[in-house]
Tab-separated table of C-alpha atoms in Angstrom:
chain	number	residue	atom	x	y	z
Q	1	ALA	CA	0.172	-0.240	-0.115
Q	2	LYS	CA	1.202	3.340	-0.919
Q	3	ASP	CA	-0.182	5.186	2.074
Q	4	GLY	CA	-2.424	4.699	5.122
Q	5	ARG	CA	-5.727	5.045	3.162
Q	6	ASP	CA	-4.669	2.107	1.036
Q	7	VAL	CA	-4.118	0.002	4.077
Q	8	LYS	CA	-7.381	0.665	5.459
Q	9	GLU	CA	-9.008	-0.285	2.226
Q	10	TYR	CA	-6.848	-3.287	1.507
Q	11	LEU	CA	-7.921	-4.568	5.194
Q	12	LYS	CA	-11.528	-4.360	4.416
Q	13	THR	CA	-11.098	-7.078	2.074
Q	14	ALA	CA	-7.955	-9.008	2.961
Q	15	THR	CA	-6.336	-10.417	6.238
Q	16	PRO	CA	-2.444	-10.607	5.429
Q	17	ASP	CA	-0.159	-12.812	7.471
Q	18	ILE	CA	1.608	-9.810	8.634
Q	19	ILE	CA	1.854	-6.213	8.522
Q	20	VAL	CA	5.251	-4.381	7.977
Q	21	SER	CA	4.593	-0.373	8.520
Q	22	ASP	CA	6.283	2.853	8.885
Q	23	ILE	CA	5.184	5.134	11.532
Q	24	MET	CA	5.306	8.073	9.262
Q	25	MET	CA	2.611	7.690	6.341
Q	26	PRO	CA	0.277	10.169	4.520
Q	27	TYR	CA	-3.048	10.283	5.752
Q	28	PHE	CA	-2.829	7.659	8.501
Q	29	SER	CA	0.199	6.737	10.765
Q	30	GLY	CA	1.741	3.418	11.658
Q	31	ILE	CA	0.597	4.193	15.360
Q	32	GLU	CA	-3.199	4.865	13.932
Q	33	LEU	CA	-2.647	1.585	11.901
Q	34	ILE	CA	-2.057	-0.448	15.169
Q	35	ASP	CA	-4.884	1.053	16.839
Q	36	TYR	CA	-7.323	0.256	14.004
Q	37	VAL	CA	-6.019	-3.263	13.308
Q	38	ARG	CA	-6.018	-4.008	17.222
Q	39	ASN	CA	-9.111	-2.087	18.540
Q	40	GLN	CA	-11.528	-1.585	15.601
Q	41	LEU	CA	-10.928	-4.884	13.513
Q	42	ASN	CA	-9.974	-6.733	16.528
Q	43	LEU	CA	-7.395	-8.587	14.375
Q	44	LYS	CA	-4.325	-10.651	15.994
Q	45	ILE	CA	-2.007	-10.107	12.685
Q	46	PRO	CA	1.598	-9.526	13.825
Q	47	ILE	CA	2.510	-5.943	13.071
Q	48	ILE	CA	6.183	-4.947	12.888
Q	49	ILE	CA	6.905	-1.134	12.719
Q	50	ILE	CA	9.929	0.360	10.998
Q	51	SER	CA	10.826	3.966	11.401
Q	52	THR	CA	13.429	6.395	11.660
Q	53	ALA	CA	11.162	8.046	14.460
Q	54	GLY	CA	12.432	5.465	16.780
Q	55	ASN	CA	12.224	7.965	19.806
Q	56	GLU	CA	11.123	6.319	22.939
Q	57	GLU	CA	7.558	8.007	22.852
Q	58	ASN	CA	6.874	6.361	19.376
Q	59	VAL	CA	8.135	3.034	20.587
Q	60	LEU	CA	6.130	2.850	23.700
Q	61	SER	CA	3.070	3.881	21.911
Q	62	ALA	CA	3.673	1.159	19.157
Q	63	PHE	CA	4.011	-1.670	21.818
Q	64	GLU	CA	1.121	-0.187	24.061
Q	65	LEU	CA	-1.239	-0.559	21.417
Q	66	GLY	CA	-0.246	-3.946	20.390
Q	67	ALA	CA	2.715	-3.916	17.626
Q	68	ASN	CA	4.765	-7.053	17.847
Q	69	ASP	CA	8.206	-5.717	16.951
Q	70	PHE	CA	9.638	-2.167	16.341
Q	71	ILE	CA	12.805	-1.715	14.238
Q	72	SER	CA	14.754	1.633	13.951
Q	73	LYS	CA	16.026	2.475	10.378
Q	74	PRO	CA	18.309	1.729	8.842
Q	75	VAL	CA	17.452	-1.938	8.966
Q	76	SER	CA	19.255	-4.550	6.827
Q	77	PRO	CA	17.199	-6.868	4.758
Q	78	SER	CA	18.478	-10.104	6.408
Q	79	GLU	CA	17.637	-8.847	9.849
Q	80	LEU	CA	13.924	-7.686	8.484
Q	81	LEU	CA	13.650	-11.320	7.148
Q	82	VAL	CA	14.651	-12.851	10.549
Q	83	ARG	CA	12.029	-10.628	12.393
Q	84	VAL	CA	9.492	-11.570	10.057
Q	85	GLY	CA	10.067	-15.287	10.166
Q	86	ARG	CA	10.120	-15.075	13.884
Q	87	GLU	CA	6.744	-13.417	14.013
Q	88	LEU	CA	5.276	-15.765	11.365
Q	89	ASN	CA	6.652	-18.925	13.119
Q	90	LYS	CA	4.693	-17.931	16.215
Q	91	LYS	CA	1.347	-18.702	14.613
């Protein structure tokens, strides 16, 4: 999805195995996305947040709302694959 609106539209018709999102998105932030998935849709989909905005407030907000992991940018592709694999193997 190119922005937060696309994510919301996608989630109306599909249930992905995992969500990997940035905090900073147009129209709908990653923090709002976590809240939407957990509290409005009541989905247990693993959510990994990747962001340059890895300050304590954002990290704590993400985890408090139900994010499974938070990765500060830059992140290597191999690290991302390991973290995604770890979350998918918990199912």
